[in-house]
mmCIF file of C-alpha atoms in Angstrom:
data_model
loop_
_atom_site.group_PDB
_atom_site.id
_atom_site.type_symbol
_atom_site.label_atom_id
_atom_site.label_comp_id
_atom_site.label_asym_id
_atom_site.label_seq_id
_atom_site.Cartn_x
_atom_site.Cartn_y
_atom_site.Cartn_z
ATOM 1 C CA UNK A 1 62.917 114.863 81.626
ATOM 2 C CA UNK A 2 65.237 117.633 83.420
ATOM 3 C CA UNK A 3 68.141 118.500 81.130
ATOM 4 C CA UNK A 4 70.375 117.186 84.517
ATOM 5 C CA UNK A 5 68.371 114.005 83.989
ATOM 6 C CA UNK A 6 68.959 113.391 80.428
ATOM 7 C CA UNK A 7 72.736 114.383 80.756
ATOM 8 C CA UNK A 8 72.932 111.814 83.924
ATOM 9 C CA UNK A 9 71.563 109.348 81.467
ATOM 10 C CA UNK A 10 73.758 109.960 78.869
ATOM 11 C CA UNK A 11 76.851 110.448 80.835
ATOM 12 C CA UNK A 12 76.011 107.106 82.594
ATOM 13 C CA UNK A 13 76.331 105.327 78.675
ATOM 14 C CA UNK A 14 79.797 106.662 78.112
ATOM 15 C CA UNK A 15 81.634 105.466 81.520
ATOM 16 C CA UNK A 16 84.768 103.550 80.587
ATOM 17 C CA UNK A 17 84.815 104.885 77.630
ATOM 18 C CA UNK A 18 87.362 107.413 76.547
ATOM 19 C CA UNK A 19 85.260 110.655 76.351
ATOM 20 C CA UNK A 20 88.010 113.026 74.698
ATOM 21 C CA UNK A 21 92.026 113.308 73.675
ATOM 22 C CA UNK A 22 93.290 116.700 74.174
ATOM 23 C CA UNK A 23 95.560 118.726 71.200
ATOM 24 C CA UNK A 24 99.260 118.906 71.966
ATOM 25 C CA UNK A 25 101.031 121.463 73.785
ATOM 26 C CA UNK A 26 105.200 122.454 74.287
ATOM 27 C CA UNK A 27 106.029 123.136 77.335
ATOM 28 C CA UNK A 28 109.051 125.086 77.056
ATOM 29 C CA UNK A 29 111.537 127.052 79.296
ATOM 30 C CA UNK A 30 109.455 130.338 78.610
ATOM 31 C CA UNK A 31 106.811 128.628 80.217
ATOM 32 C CA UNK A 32 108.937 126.473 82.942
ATOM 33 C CA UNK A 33 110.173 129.821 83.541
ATOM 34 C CA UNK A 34 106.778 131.775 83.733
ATOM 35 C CA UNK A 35 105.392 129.400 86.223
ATOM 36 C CA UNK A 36 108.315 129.543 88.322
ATOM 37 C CA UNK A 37 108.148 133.118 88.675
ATOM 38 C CA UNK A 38 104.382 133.295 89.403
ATOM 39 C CA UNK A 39 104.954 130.446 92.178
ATOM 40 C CA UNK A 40 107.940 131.251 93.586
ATOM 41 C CA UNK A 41 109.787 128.126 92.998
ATOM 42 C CA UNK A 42 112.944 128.988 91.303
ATOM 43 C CA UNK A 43 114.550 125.469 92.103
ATOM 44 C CA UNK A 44 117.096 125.174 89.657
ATOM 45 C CA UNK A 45 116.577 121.760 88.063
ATOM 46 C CA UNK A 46 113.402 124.106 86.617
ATOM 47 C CA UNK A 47 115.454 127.367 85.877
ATOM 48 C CA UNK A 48 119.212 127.074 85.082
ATOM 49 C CA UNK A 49 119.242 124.942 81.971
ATOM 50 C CA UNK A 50 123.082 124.826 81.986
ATOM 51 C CA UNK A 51 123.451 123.635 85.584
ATOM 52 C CA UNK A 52 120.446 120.736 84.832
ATOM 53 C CA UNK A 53 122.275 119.667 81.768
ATOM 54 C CA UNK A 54 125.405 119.233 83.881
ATOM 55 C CA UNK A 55 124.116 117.971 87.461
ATOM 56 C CA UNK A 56 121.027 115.823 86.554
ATOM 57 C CA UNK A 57 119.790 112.798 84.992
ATOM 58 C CA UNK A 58 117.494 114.745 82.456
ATOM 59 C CA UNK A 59 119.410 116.615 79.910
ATOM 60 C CA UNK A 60 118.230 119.923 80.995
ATOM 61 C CA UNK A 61 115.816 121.239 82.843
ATOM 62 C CA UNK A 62 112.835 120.015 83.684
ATOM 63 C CA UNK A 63 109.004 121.211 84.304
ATOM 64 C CA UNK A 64 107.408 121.361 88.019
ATOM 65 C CA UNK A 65 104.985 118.763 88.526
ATOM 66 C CA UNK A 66 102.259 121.332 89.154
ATOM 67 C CA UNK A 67 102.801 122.969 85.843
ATOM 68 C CA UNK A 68 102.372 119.427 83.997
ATOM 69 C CA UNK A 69 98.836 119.296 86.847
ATOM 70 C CA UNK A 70 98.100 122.904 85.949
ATOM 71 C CA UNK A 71 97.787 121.849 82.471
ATOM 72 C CA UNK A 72 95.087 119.783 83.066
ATOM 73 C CA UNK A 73 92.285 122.475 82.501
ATOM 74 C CA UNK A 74 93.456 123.432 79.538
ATOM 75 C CA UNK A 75 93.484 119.846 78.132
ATOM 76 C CA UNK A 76 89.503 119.335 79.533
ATOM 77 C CA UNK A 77 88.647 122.880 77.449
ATOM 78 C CA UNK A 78 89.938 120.672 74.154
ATOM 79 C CA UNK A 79 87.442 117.723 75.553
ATOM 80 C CA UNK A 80 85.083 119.024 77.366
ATOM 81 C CA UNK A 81 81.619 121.552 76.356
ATOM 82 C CA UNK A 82 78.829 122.183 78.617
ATOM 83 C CA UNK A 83 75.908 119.947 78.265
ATOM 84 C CA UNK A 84 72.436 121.153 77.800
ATOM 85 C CA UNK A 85 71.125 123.140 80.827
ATOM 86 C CA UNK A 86 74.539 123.053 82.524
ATOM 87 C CA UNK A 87 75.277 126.867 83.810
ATOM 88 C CA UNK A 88 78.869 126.058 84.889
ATOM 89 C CA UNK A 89 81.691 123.563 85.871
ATOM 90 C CA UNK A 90 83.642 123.389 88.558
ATOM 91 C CA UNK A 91 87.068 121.949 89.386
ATOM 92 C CA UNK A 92 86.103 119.211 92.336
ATOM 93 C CA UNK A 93 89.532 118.094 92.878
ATOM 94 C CA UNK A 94 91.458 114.657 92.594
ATOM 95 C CA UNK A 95 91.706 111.117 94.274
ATOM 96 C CA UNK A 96 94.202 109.861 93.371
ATOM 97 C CA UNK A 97 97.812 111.717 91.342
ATOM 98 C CA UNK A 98 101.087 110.369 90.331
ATOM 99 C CA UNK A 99 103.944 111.761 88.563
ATOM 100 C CA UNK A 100 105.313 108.947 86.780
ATOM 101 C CA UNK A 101 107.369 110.646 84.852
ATOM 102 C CA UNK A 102 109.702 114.055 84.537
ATOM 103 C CA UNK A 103 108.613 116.610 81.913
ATOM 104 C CA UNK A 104 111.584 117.730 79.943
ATOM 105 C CA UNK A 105 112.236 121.445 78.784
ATOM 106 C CA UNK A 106 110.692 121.222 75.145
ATOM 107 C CA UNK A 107 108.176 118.304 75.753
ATOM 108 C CA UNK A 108 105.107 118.252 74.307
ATOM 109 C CA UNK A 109 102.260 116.534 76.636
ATOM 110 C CA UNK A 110 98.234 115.988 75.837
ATOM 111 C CA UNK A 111 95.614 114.905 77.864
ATOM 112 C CA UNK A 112 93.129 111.804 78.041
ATOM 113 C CA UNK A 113 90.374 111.096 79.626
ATOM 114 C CA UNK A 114 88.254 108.634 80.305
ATOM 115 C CA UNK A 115 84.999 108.925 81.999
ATOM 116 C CA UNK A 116 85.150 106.301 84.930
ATOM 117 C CA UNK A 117 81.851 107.409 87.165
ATOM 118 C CA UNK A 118 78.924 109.605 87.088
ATOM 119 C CA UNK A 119 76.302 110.280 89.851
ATOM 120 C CA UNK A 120 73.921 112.899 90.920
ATOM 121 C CA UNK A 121 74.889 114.469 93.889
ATOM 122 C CA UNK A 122 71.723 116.947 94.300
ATOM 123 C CA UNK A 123 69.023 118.079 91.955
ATOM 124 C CA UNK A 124 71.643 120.822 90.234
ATOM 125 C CA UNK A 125 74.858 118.595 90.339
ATOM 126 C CA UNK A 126 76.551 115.802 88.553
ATOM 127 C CA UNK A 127 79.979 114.703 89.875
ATOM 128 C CA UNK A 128 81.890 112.924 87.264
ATOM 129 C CA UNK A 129 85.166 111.236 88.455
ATOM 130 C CA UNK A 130 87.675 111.318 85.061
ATOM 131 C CA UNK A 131 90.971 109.366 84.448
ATOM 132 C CA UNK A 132 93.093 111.497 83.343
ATOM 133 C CA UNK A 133 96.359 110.661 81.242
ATOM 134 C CA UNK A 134 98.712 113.460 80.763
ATOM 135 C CA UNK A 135 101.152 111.838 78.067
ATOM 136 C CA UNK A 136 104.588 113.055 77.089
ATOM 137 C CA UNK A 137 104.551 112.576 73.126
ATOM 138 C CA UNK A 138 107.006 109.838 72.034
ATOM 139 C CA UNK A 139 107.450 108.445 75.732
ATOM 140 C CA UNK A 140 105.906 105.217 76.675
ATOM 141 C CA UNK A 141 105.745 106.702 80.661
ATOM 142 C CA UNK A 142 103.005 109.363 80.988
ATOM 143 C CA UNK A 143 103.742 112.670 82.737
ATOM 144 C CA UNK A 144 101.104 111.678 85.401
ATOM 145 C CA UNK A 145 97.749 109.833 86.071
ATOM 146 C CA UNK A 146 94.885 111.226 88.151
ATOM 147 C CA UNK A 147 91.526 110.585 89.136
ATOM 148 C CA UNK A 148 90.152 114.004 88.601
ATOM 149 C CA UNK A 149 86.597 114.862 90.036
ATOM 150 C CA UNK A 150 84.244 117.504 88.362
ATOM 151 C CA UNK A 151 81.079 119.295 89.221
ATOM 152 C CA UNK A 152 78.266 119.747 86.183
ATOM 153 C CA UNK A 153 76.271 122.877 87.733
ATOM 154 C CA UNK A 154 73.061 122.881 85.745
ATOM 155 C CA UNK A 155 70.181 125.666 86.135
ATOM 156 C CA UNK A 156 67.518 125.307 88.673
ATOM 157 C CA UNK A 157 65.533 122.240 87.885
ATOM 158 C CA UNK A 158 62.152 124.086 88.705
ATOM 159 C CA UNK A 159 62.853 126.529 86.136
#
Protein backbone atom coordinates (compact mmCIF):
# COMPACT_ATOMS: atom_id res chain seq x y z
CA UNK A 1 0.00 0.00 0.00
CA UNK A 2 1.33 3.70 -0.89
CA UNK A 3 2.45 5.42 2.31
CA UNK A 4 -0.50 8.24 1.08
CA UNK A 5 -2.76 5.19 1.22
CA UNK A 6 -2.01 3.91 4.56
CA UNK A 7 -1.97 7.52 6.07
CA UNK A 8 -5.58 8.11 4.24
CA UNK A 9 -6.55 5.01 6.10
CA UNK A 10 -5.39 5.92 9.23
CA UNK A 11 -6.33 9.49 9.17
CA UNK A 12 -9.86 8.33 8.11
CA UNK A 13 -9.96 6.25 11.89
CA UNK A 14 -9.21 9.35 13.87
CA UNK A 15 -11.99 11.89 12.39
CA UNK A 16 -13.94 13.36 15.29
CA UNK A 17 -11.57 12.61 17.38
CA UNK A 18 -9.36 15.17 19.00
CA UNK A 19 -5.97 14.55 17.25
CA UNK A 20 -3.72 16.97 19.47
CA UNK A 21 -3.83 19.93 22.38
CA UNK A 22 -1.23 22.44 21.83
CA UNK A 23 1.33 23.77 24.95
CA UNK A 24 0.48 27.21 26.27
CA UNK A 25 1.71 30.39 25.12
CA UNK A 26 1.60 34.41 26.70
CA UNK A 27 0.84 36.66 24.51
CA UNK A 28 2.12 39.74 25.88
CA UNK A 29 2.51 43.48 24.92
CA UNK A 30 6.13 42.68 23.56
CA UNK A 31 4.47 40.57 21.26
CA UNK A 32 1.04 42.71 20.72
CA UNK A 33 3.57 45.22 20.08
CA UNK A 34 5.90 43.23 17.63
CA UNK A 35 3.04 42.29 15.45
CA UNK A 36 1.77 45.66 15.28
CA UNK A 37 4.87 46.99 14.04
CA UNK A 38 5.47 44.27 11.39
CA UNK A 39 1.70 44.89 10.15
CA UNK A 40 1.28 48.26 10.41
CA UNK A 41 -1.64 48.37 12.64
CA UNK A 42 -0.80 50.55 15.49
CA UNK A 43 -4.58 50.92 16.56
CA UNK A 44 -4.37 51.85 19.97
CA UNK A 45 -6.69 49.47 21.81
CA UNK A 46 -3.40 47.10 20.71
CA UNK A 47 -0.58 49.67 21.61
CA UNK A 48 -1.25 52.31 24.34
CA UNK A 49 -1.93 50.20 27.39
CA UNK A 50 -2.78 53.32 29.46
CA UNK A 51 -5.35 54.75 27.04
CA UNK A 52 -7.07 50.88 26.75
CA UNK A 53 -7.16 50.67 30.46
CA UNK A 54 -9.00 54.00 30.54
CA UNK A 55 -11.30 54.02 27.26
CA UNK A 56 -12.28 50.30 26.86
CA UNK A 57 -14.13 47.49 28.20
CA UNK A 58 -10.93 45.22 28.55
CA UNK A 59 -8.61 46.38 31.18
CA UNK A 60 -5.85 47.10 28.86
CA UNK A 61 -4.94 46.40 25.76
CA UNK A 62 -5.80 43.86 23.78
CA UNK A 63 -4.23 41.41 20.94
CA UNK A 64 -5.27 41.77 17.04
CA UNK A 65 -7.34 39.03 15.97
CA UNK A 66 -4.76 38.01 13.38
CA UNK A 67 -2.08 37.62 15.95
CA UNK A 68 -4.44 35.17 18.07
CA UNK A 69 -5.01 33.44 13.91
CA UNK A 70 -1.27 33.78 13.36
CA UNK A 71 -0.78 31.63 16.26
CA UNK A 72 -2.35 28.90 14.84
CA UNK A 73 0.83 27.34 13.14
CA UNK A 74 2.64 27.38 15.93
CA UNK A 75 -0.02 25.47 17.96
CA UNK A 76 -0.27 22.61 14.82
CA UNK A 77 3.91 22.31 15.19
CA UNK A 78 2.99 21.14 19.08
CA UNK A 79 0.26 18.60 17.33
CA UNK A 80 1.16 17.93 14.29
CA UNK A 81 4.50 15.57 12.63
CA UNK A 82 4.70 14.48 9.16
CA UNK A 83 3.40 11.11 8.43
CA UNK A 84 5.33 8.49 6.65
CA UNK A 85 6.16 9.46 3.02
CA UNK A 86 4.75 12.97 3.49
CA UNK A 87 7.52 15.54 1.92
CA UNK A 88 5.68 18.66 3.16
CA UNK A 89 2.50 20.49 4.49
CA UNK A 90 0.90 23.19 3.40
CA UNK A 91 -1.38 25.84 4.91
CA UNK A 92 -4.82 25.31 2.68
CA UNK A 93 -6.70 27.96 4.35
CA UNK A 94 -10.04 28.15 6.45
CA UNK A 95 -13.93 27.78 6.08
CA UNK A 96 -15.18 28.98 8.46
CA UNK A 97 -13.40 31.76 11.57
CA UNK A 98 -14.84 33.52 14.47
CA UNK A 99 -13.43 35.61 17.09
CA UNK A 100 -15.51 34.93 19.95
CA UNK A 101 -13.62 36.41 22.20
CA UNK A 102 -10.88 39.45 22.87
CA UNK A 103 -7.34 38.36 23.79
CA UNK A 104 -6.12 40.37 26.69
CA UNK A 105 -2.45 41.77 27.07
CA UNK A 106 -0.91 38.84 29.25
CA UNK A 107 -3.28 35.96 28.12
CA UNK A 108 -2.16 32.79 27.66
CA UNK A 109 -4.08 30.82 24.67
CA UNK A 110 -3.48 26.96 23.30
CA UNK A 111 -4.75 25.29 20.52
CA UNK A 112 -7.13 22.18 19.81
CA UNK A 113 -7.86 20.34 17.22
CA UNK A 114 -9.93 17.98 16.14
CA UNK A 115 -9.72 16.14 12.96
CA UNK A 116 -13.27 16.57 11.31
CA UNK A 117 -12.53 15.23 7.47
CA UNK A 118 -9.97 13.60 5.43
CA UNK A 119 -9.96 12.88 1.63
CA UNK A 120 -7.58 12.35 -1.15
CA UNK A 121 -7.53 15.01 -3.42
CA UNK A 122 -4.87 13.50 -6.05
CA UNK A 123 -2.40 10.68 -5.87
CA UNK A 124 0.24 13.10 -3.75
CA UNK A 125 -2.41 14.97 -1.57
CA UNK A 126 -4.54 14.56 1.46
CA UNK A 127 -6.71 17.55 2.49
CA UNK A 128 -7.63 17.34 6.06
CA UNK A 129 -10.25 19.92 7.26
CA UNK A 130 -9.31 20.55 11.33
CA UNK A 131 -11.45 22.28 14.06
CA UNK A 132 -9.51 24.33 15.57
CA UNK A 133 -10.05 25.80 19.22
CA UNK A 134 -7.80 28.56 20.19
CA UNK A 135 -8.65 28.80 24.07
CA UNK A 136 -7.83 31.65 26.40
CA UNK A 137 -6.68 29.73 29.70
CA UNK A 138 -9.17 30.27 32.57
CA UNK A 139 -11.98 31.72 30.15
CA UNK A 140 -14.95 29.67 29.35
CA UNK A 141 -15.17 31.81 25.68
CA UNK A 142 -12.39 30.68 23.30
CA UNK A 143 -10.26 33.26 21.47
CA UNK A 144 -11.70 31.88 18.15
CA UNK A 145 -12.98 28.73 16.26
CA UNK A 146 -12.01 27.79 12.71
CA UNK A 147 -12.33 25.21 10.27
CA UNK A 148 -8.78 25.11 9.14
CA UNK A 149 -7.90 23.12 5.86
CA UNK A 150 -4.41 21.43 5.31
CA UNK A 151 -2.54 19.86 2.49
CA UNK A 152 -0.38 16.40 3.33
CA UNK A 153 2.19 16.58 0.25
CA UNK A 154 3.60 13.08 0.14
CA UNK A 155 6.50 11.91 -2.40
CA UNK A 156 5.68 10.68 -5.79
CA UNK A 157 3.62 7.58 -5.46
CA UNK A 158 5.60 5.83 -8.39
CA UNK A 159 8.68 6.20 -6.53
Amino acid sequence: MAAIDDALAKSQALVGTEVGVSRWITVDQAMIDAFADITHDTQWIHVDPERAAAETPFGGTIAHGFLTLSLASRFAYDCFSMMPGQVMGINYGFNKLRFLSPVRAGSRLRGRFVLADVKKRNPTELLRENNLTIEIQGQDTPALVAQWLGLAVFGDPEG
